[in-house]
Amino acid sequence: MKKILKAFFKKVVFGGIFPLAYRWNARKPIKEKSVLFIEIRYDKLTNNFALLWDSLSSKDGVSVELICLGNSIYPYKTYLKKCFLMLRKLALAEYVIVDESSNVLAALPIRKESKMIQVWHGCGAFKRFGHGIEGGLEERYYNPYHLVTVSSPEVVDIYAQSMHQDKNIVEPIGVSRTDVFFSNAYIENSMRSIREKYNIPQDKKIVLYAPTFRGNVQNAVAPRMLDISKLYDALSDTYVILYKGHPSVRTTLSIDEKHKAFFFDVGKDSIEVLMCAADCCITDYSSLVFEYALLERPMYFFAYDYKEYVNDRGFYYDYETFVPGPICYHEEELVKHINSQVDINKVIEFKKRFMSACDGNATTRIIERMFSET
């Protein structure tokens, strides 16, 4: 009975109340050159939007506004309330920029004068998402977009299929937030600020450990943690490790006093700053592998649960031949590879294949494409 009532409630809200409220507000003329950023998952402007926000905010005659729905943070009732309050501004915006799929946006009869721009939160194509997942999302989670921006021609077909979009609107013109990786000043400032913040000696190399979550976004959990004691014994003379958990994981990490000068929980620091500061990176199935490839630095893949994960989620490419670095299933393998020479040519070829449209000018191209008449 609860399931039936819940389904009925969703049908009434998403199939009736929200569309009617949107149509009512859409009776008014659209606000020309108005840009509405919709942060679907979080409660603040994220790095996915930051450069676009700054550039658009500085343009004469362009009005920019942000709405945060926070569907991974707020209780469901609060999320629905924020969605309802959003409808008036959404109905009057000429340009709407999102970086996620959304059940509420996809349920609305978006007026023809509005342009929906999808700047997806991940680069490349790694884990299956949307309609790429067998038995995955229903079609209503993706709007008919006017533009979807991606990181290279390699992934155009994947995004078109996974979002149920016309292939012609998926354009490899780059990912805005990657522009920072082409700024020497940004990279140098990141290196300096991280070393100063955590008092890391200049003779120690920095390892960034940034795994993705397990489970789903609403109930995300951290992966099994690396054995810090083993890594301390093997690497502490030469390295320090910065642990950046996925933002959807809310559990905190307890670190023994002995290891506090070796292993740091840096969950509140920007992932872009951390990548620029790190000499090498340990990850697993995270899409940050694409951004980190832009720096042409070594990567190691701690995939202790590979068989379980691939059966649960699935990949667009064969994982074991796809990743541009050694795959490790336990800490001993990880230590061995970190202390060995890595073939950076694999990283460079990976970058050319999946990140060819990211060259430091993606933000400019995206904005020019938004305002173009074609």
PDB file of C-alpha atoms in Angstrom, residues 212-360:
ATOM      1  CA  THR A 212      34.652   6.799  -5.743  1.00  0.00           C
ATOM      2  CA  PHE A 213      31.758   5.708  -3.511  1.00  0.00           C
ATOM      3  CA  ARG A 214      30.021   2.332  -3.316  1.00  0.00           C
ATOM      4  CA  GLY A 215      26.245   1.839  -3.482  1.00  0.00           C
ATOM      5  CA  ASN A 216      23.998   4.620  -4.812  1.00  0.00           C
ATOM      6  CA  VAL A 217      24.234   8.394  -4.374  1.00  0.00           C
ATOM      7  CA  GLN A 218      21.498   8.570  -1.739  1.00  0.00           C
ATOM      8  CA  ASN A 219      23.144   5.877   0.428  1.00  0.00           C
ATOM      9  CA  ALA A 220      26.771   6.242  -0.639  1.00  0.00           C
ATOM     10  CA  VAL A 221      29.437   4.518   1.439  1.00  0.00           C
ATOM     11  CA  ALA A 222      33.226   4.693   1.300  1.00  0.00           C
ATOM     12  CA  PRO A 223      35.201   1.757  -0.106  1.00  0.00           C
ATOM     13  CA  ARG A 224      37.300  -0.451   2.156  1.00  0.00           C
ATOM     14  CA  MET A 225      40.071   1.820   3.349  1.00  0.00           C
ATOM     15  CA  LEU A 226      43.675   1.190   2.430  1.00  0.00           C
ATOM     16  CA  ASP A 227      45.719  -0.419   5.195  1.00  0.00           C
ATOM     17  CA  ILE A 228      47.399   2.769   6.445  1.00  0.00           C
ATOM     18  CA  SER A 229      49.860   0.859   8.649  1.00  0.00           C
ATOM     19  CA  LYS A 230      51.230  -1.118   5.697  1.00  0.00           C
ATOM     20  CA  LEU A 231      51.577   1.999   3.591  1.00  0.00           C
ATOM     21  CA  TYR A 232      53.200   3.894   6.456  1.00  0.00           C
ATOM     22  CA  ASP A 233      55.850   1.216   6.908  1.00  0.00           C
ATOM     23  CA  ALA A 234      56.618   1.077   3.189  1.00  0.00           C
ATOM     24  CA  LEU A 235      56.248   4.683   2.007  1.00  0.00           C
ATOM     25  CA  SER A 236      56.452   7.196   4.869  1.00  0.00           C
ATOM     26  CA  ASP A 237      60.143   7.992   4.319  1.00  0.00           C
ATOM     27  CA  THR A 238      59.401   9.369   0.863  1.00  0.00           C
ATOM     28  CA  TYR A 239      55.670  10.035   0.566  1.00  0.00           C
ATOM     29  CA  VAL A 240      52.588  11.478   2.264  1.00  0.00           C
ATOM     30  CA  ILE A 241      49.037  10.475   1.320  1.00  0.00           C
ATOM     31  CA  LEU A 242      46.093  12.866   0.962  1.00  0.00           C
ATOM     32  CA  TYR A 243      42.722  11.114   1.194  1.00  0.00           C
ATOM     33  CA  LYS A 244      39.846  12.800  -0.634  1.00  0.00           C
ATOM     34  CA  GLY A 245      36.577  10.922  -0.105  1.00  0.00           C
ATOM     35  CA  HIS A 246      33.714  11.242  -2.575  1.00  0.00           C
ATOM     36  CA  PRO A 247      31.446  14.203  -1.655  1.00  0.00           C
ATOM     37  CA  SER A 248      28.401  11.915  -1.439  1.00  0.00           C
ATOM     38  CA  VAL A 249      30.017   9.925   1.410  1.00  0.00           C
ATOM     39  CA  ARG A 250      29.312  11.610   4.748  1.00  0.00           C
ATOM     40  CA  THR A 251      31.283   9.363   7.115  1.00  0.00           C
ATOM     41  CA  THR A 252      34.484  10.746   8.598  1.00  0.00           C
ATOM     42  CA  LEU A 253      37.822   8.977   8.835  1.00  0.00           C
ATOM     43  CA  SER A 254      39.671   8.289  12.105  1.00  0.00           C
ATOM     44  CA  ILE A 255      43.472   8.428  11.786  1.00  0.00           C
ATOM     45  CA  ASP A 256      45.876   7.095  14.440  1.00  0.00           C
ATOM     46  CA  GLU A 257      48.206   9.634  16.033  1.00  0.00           C
ATOM     47  CA  LYS A 258      51.214   7.742  14.653  1.00  0.00           C
ATOM     48  CA  HIS A 259      50.045   8.261  11.075  1.00  0.00           C
ATOM     49  CA  LYS A 260      48.878  11.888  11.240  1.00  0.00           C
ATOM     50  CA  ALA A 261      52.017  13.292   9.621  1.00  0.00           C
ATOM     51  CA  PHE A 262      51.723  10.715   6.811  1.00  0.00           C
ATOM     52  CA  PHE A 263      48.018  10.263   6.052  1.00  0.00           C
ATOM     53  CA  PHE A 264      45.693  13.301   5.843  1.00  0.00           C
ATOM     54  CA  ASP A 265      41.925  13.480   5.405  1.00  0.00           C
ATOM     55  CA  VAL A 266      41.516  16.408   2.964  1.00  0.00           C
ATOM     56  CA  GLY A 267      37.805  16.074   2.284  1.00  0.00           C
ATOM     57  CA  LYS A 268      37.137  19.817   2.468  1.00  0.00           C
ATOM     58  CA  ASP A 269      39.754  20.788  -0.124  1.00  0.00           C
ATOM     59  CA  SER A 270      38.967  21.290  -3.803  1.00  0.00           C
ATOM     60  CA  ILE A 271      39.636  18.187  -5.880  1.00  0.00           C
ATOM     61  CA  GLU A 272      41.162  20.353  -8.629  1.00  0.00           C
ATOM     62  CA  VAL A 273      43.633  21.907  -6.173  1.00  0.00           C
ATOM     63  CA  LEU A 274      44.520  18.474  -4.795  1.00  0.00           C
ATOM     64  CA  MET A 275      45.113  17.000  -8.242  1.00  0.00           C
ATOM     65  CA  CYS A 276      47.427  19.864  -9.153  1.00  0.00           C
ATOM     66  CA  ALA A 277      49.354  19.415  -5.889  1.00  0.00           C
ATOM     67  CA  ALA A 278      49.769  15.635  -6.153  1.00  0.00           C
ATOM     68  CA  ASP A 279      52.799  13.949  -7.713  1.00  0.00           C
ATOM     69  CA  CYS A 280      50.726  10.842  -8.400  1.00  0.00           C
ATOM     70  CA  CYS A 281      47.201   9.571  -7.834  1.00  0.00           C
ATOM     71  CA  ILE A 282      45.545   6.411  -6.516  1.00  0.00           C
ATOM     72  CA  THR A 283      41.926   5.903  -7.531  1.00  0.00           C
ATOM     73  CA  ASP A 284      39.642   3.035  -8.503  1.00  0.00           C
ATOM     74  CA  TYR A 285      36.635   3.689 -10.780  1.00  0.00           C
ATOM     75  CA  SER A 286      36.421   7.468 -10.430  1.00  0.00           C
ATOM     76  CA  SER A 287      36.045   9.716 -13.472  1.00  0.00           C
ATOM     77  CA  LEU A 288      38.759  12.010 -12.100  1.00  0.00           C
ATOM     78  CA  VAL A 289      41.124   9.751 -14.055  1.00  0.00           C
ATOM     79  CA  PHE A 290      40.270  11.894 -17.096  1.00  0.00           C
ATOM     80  CA  GLU A 291      41.069  15.257 -15.488  1.00  0.00           C
ATOM     81  CA  TYR A 292      44.230  13.924 -13.856  1.00  0.00           C
ATOM     82  CA  ALA A 293      45.445  12.677 -17.240  1.00  0.00           C
ATOM     83  CA  LEU A 294      45.691  16.325 -18.339  1.00  0.00           C
ATOM     84  CA  LEU A 295      48.593  16.722 -15.891  1.00  0.00           C
ATOM     85  CA  GLU A 296      50.433  13.727 -17.409  1.00  0.00           C
ATOM     86  CA  ARG A 297      51.349  12.244 -14.024  1.00  0.00           C
ATOM     87  CA  PRO A 298      51.343   8.607 -12.809  1.00  0.00           C
ATOM     88  CA  MET A 299      48.085   6.911 -11.780  1.00  0.00           C
ATOM     89  CA  TYR A 300      47.498   3.665  -9.877  1.00  0.00           C
ATOM     90  CA  PHE A 301      44.202   1.799  -9.640  1.00  0.00           C
ATOM     91  CA  PHE A 302      43.317   0.116  -6.336  1.00  0.00           C
ATOM     92  CA  ALA A 303      40.529  -2.184  -7.542  1.00  0.00           C
ATOM     93  CA  TYR A 304      40.259  -4.806  -4.791  1.00  0.00           C
ATOM     94  CA  ASP A 305      36.507  -5.284  -5.548  1.00  0.00           C
ATOM     95  CA  TYR A 306      36.714  -5.081  -9.338  1.00  0.00           C
ATOM     96  CA  LYS A 307      34.600  -8.163 -10.152  1.00  0.00           C
ATOM     97  CA  GLU A 308      31.844  -7.142  -7.741  1.00  0.00           C
ATOM     98  CA  TYR A 309      31.830  -3.541  -8.932  1.00  0.00           C
ATOM     99  CA  VAL A 310      31.811  -4.298 -12.659  1.00  0.00           C
ATOM    100  CA  ASN A 311      28.913  -6.734 -12.234  1.00  0.00           C
ATOM    101  CA  ASP A 312      26.959  -4.167 -10.231  1.00  0.00           C
ATOM    102  CA  ARG A 313      27.597  -1.039 -12.335  1.00  0.00           C
ATOM    103  CA  GLY A 314      29.348  -1.940 -15.568  1.00  0.00           C
ATOM    104  CA  PHE A 315      31.752   0.046 -17.761  1.00  0.00           C
ATOM    105  CA  TYR A 316      31.704   1.357 -21.315  1.00  0.00           C
ATOM    106  CA  TYR A 317      35.209   0.008 -21.886  1.00  0.00           C
ATOM    107  CA  ASP A 318      37.069  -3.068 -20.698  1.00  0.00           C
ATOM    108  CA  TYR A 319      38.514  -1.852 -17.397  1.00  0.00           C
ATOM    109  CA  GLU A 320      41.647  -3.971 -17.429  1.00  0.00           C
ATOM    110  CA  THR A 321      42.828  -2.594 -20.797  1.00  0.00           C
ATOM    111  CA  PHE A 322      41.268   0.861 -20.455  1.00  0.00           C
ATOM    112  CA  VAL A 323      42.921   2.416 -17.392  1.00  0.00           C
ATOM    113  CA  PRO A 324      46.256   4.218 -18.016  1.00  0.00           C
ATOM    114  CA  GLY A 325      48.146   2.710 -15.116  1.00  0.00           C
ATOM    115  CA  PRO A 326      48.744  -0.486 -13.123  1.00  0.00           C
ATOM    116  CA  ILE A 327      45.757  -2.197 -11.469  1.00  0.00           C
ATOM    117  CA  CYS A 328      46.403  -3.281  -7.872  1.00  0.00           C
ATOM    118  CA  TYR A 329      44.278  -5.653  -5.815  1.00  0.00           C
ATOM    119  CA  HIS A 330      46.114  -5.328  -2.486  1.00  0.00           C
ATOM    120  CA  GLU A 331      48.465  -2.907  -0.749  1.00  0.00           C
ATOM    121  CA  GLU A 332      51.642  -4.859  -1.525  1.00  0.00           C
ATOM    122  CA  GLU A 333      51.035  -4.468  -5.262  1.00  0.00           C
ATOM    123  CA  LEU A 334      50.304  -0.785  -4.782  1.00  0.00           C
ATOM    124  CA  VAL A 335      53.552  -0.148  -2.943  1.00  0.00           C
ATOM    125  CA  LYS A 336      55.518  -2.085  -5.581  1.00  0.00           C
ATOM    126  CA  HIS A 337      54.141   0.015  -8.432  1.00  0.00           C
ATOM    127  CA  ILE A 338      54.468   3.351  -6.629  1.00  0.00           C
ATOM    128  CA  ASN A 339      58.162   2.574  -6.111  1.00  0.00           C
ATOM    129  CA  SER A 340      58.606   1.566  -9.766  1.00  0.00           C
ATOM    130  CA  GLN A 341      58.850   3.517 -13.006  1.00  0.00           C
ATOM    131  CA  VAL A 342      55.480   4.140 -14.705  1.00  0.00           C
ATOM    132  CA  ASP A 343      54.965   4.451 -18.468  1.00  0.00           C
ATOM    133  CA  ILE A 344      53.616   8.006 -18.823  1.00  0.00           C
ATOM    134  CA  ASN A 345      53.035   7.408 -22.561  1.00  0.00           C
ATOM    135  CA  LYS A 346      49.917   5.447 -21.609  1.00  0.00           C
ATOM    136  CA  VAL A 347      48.589   8.479 -19.742  1.00  0.00           C
ATOM    137  CA  ILE A 348      49.374  10.775 -22.686  1.00  0.00           C
ATOM    138  CA  GLU A 349      47.603   8.503 -25.181  1.00  0.00           C
ATOM    139  CA  PHE A 350      44.651   8.225 -22.805  1.00  0.00           C
ATOM    140  CA  LYS A 351      44.492  12.039 -22.592  1.00  0.00           C
ATOM    141  CA  LYS A 352      44.513  12.424 -26.380  1.00  0.00           C
ATOM    142  CA  ARG A 353      41.710   9.909 -26.747  1.00  0.00           C
ATOM    143  CA  PHE A 354      39.323  11.125 -24.052  1.00  0.00           C
ATOM    144  CA  MET A 355      40.259  14.775 -23.349  1.00  0.00           C
ATOM    145  CA  SER A 356      41.185  16.217 -26.757  1.00  0.00           C
ATOM    146  CA  ALA A 357      38.595  19.031 -26.515  1.00  0.00           C
ATOM    147  CA  CYS A 358      39.966  20.246 -23.166  1.00  0.00           C
ATOM    148  CA  ASP A 359      42.694  22.779 -23.892  1.00  0.00           C
ATOM    149  CA  GLY A 360      42.157  25.616 -21.409  1.00  0.00           C
TER     150      GLY A 360
END
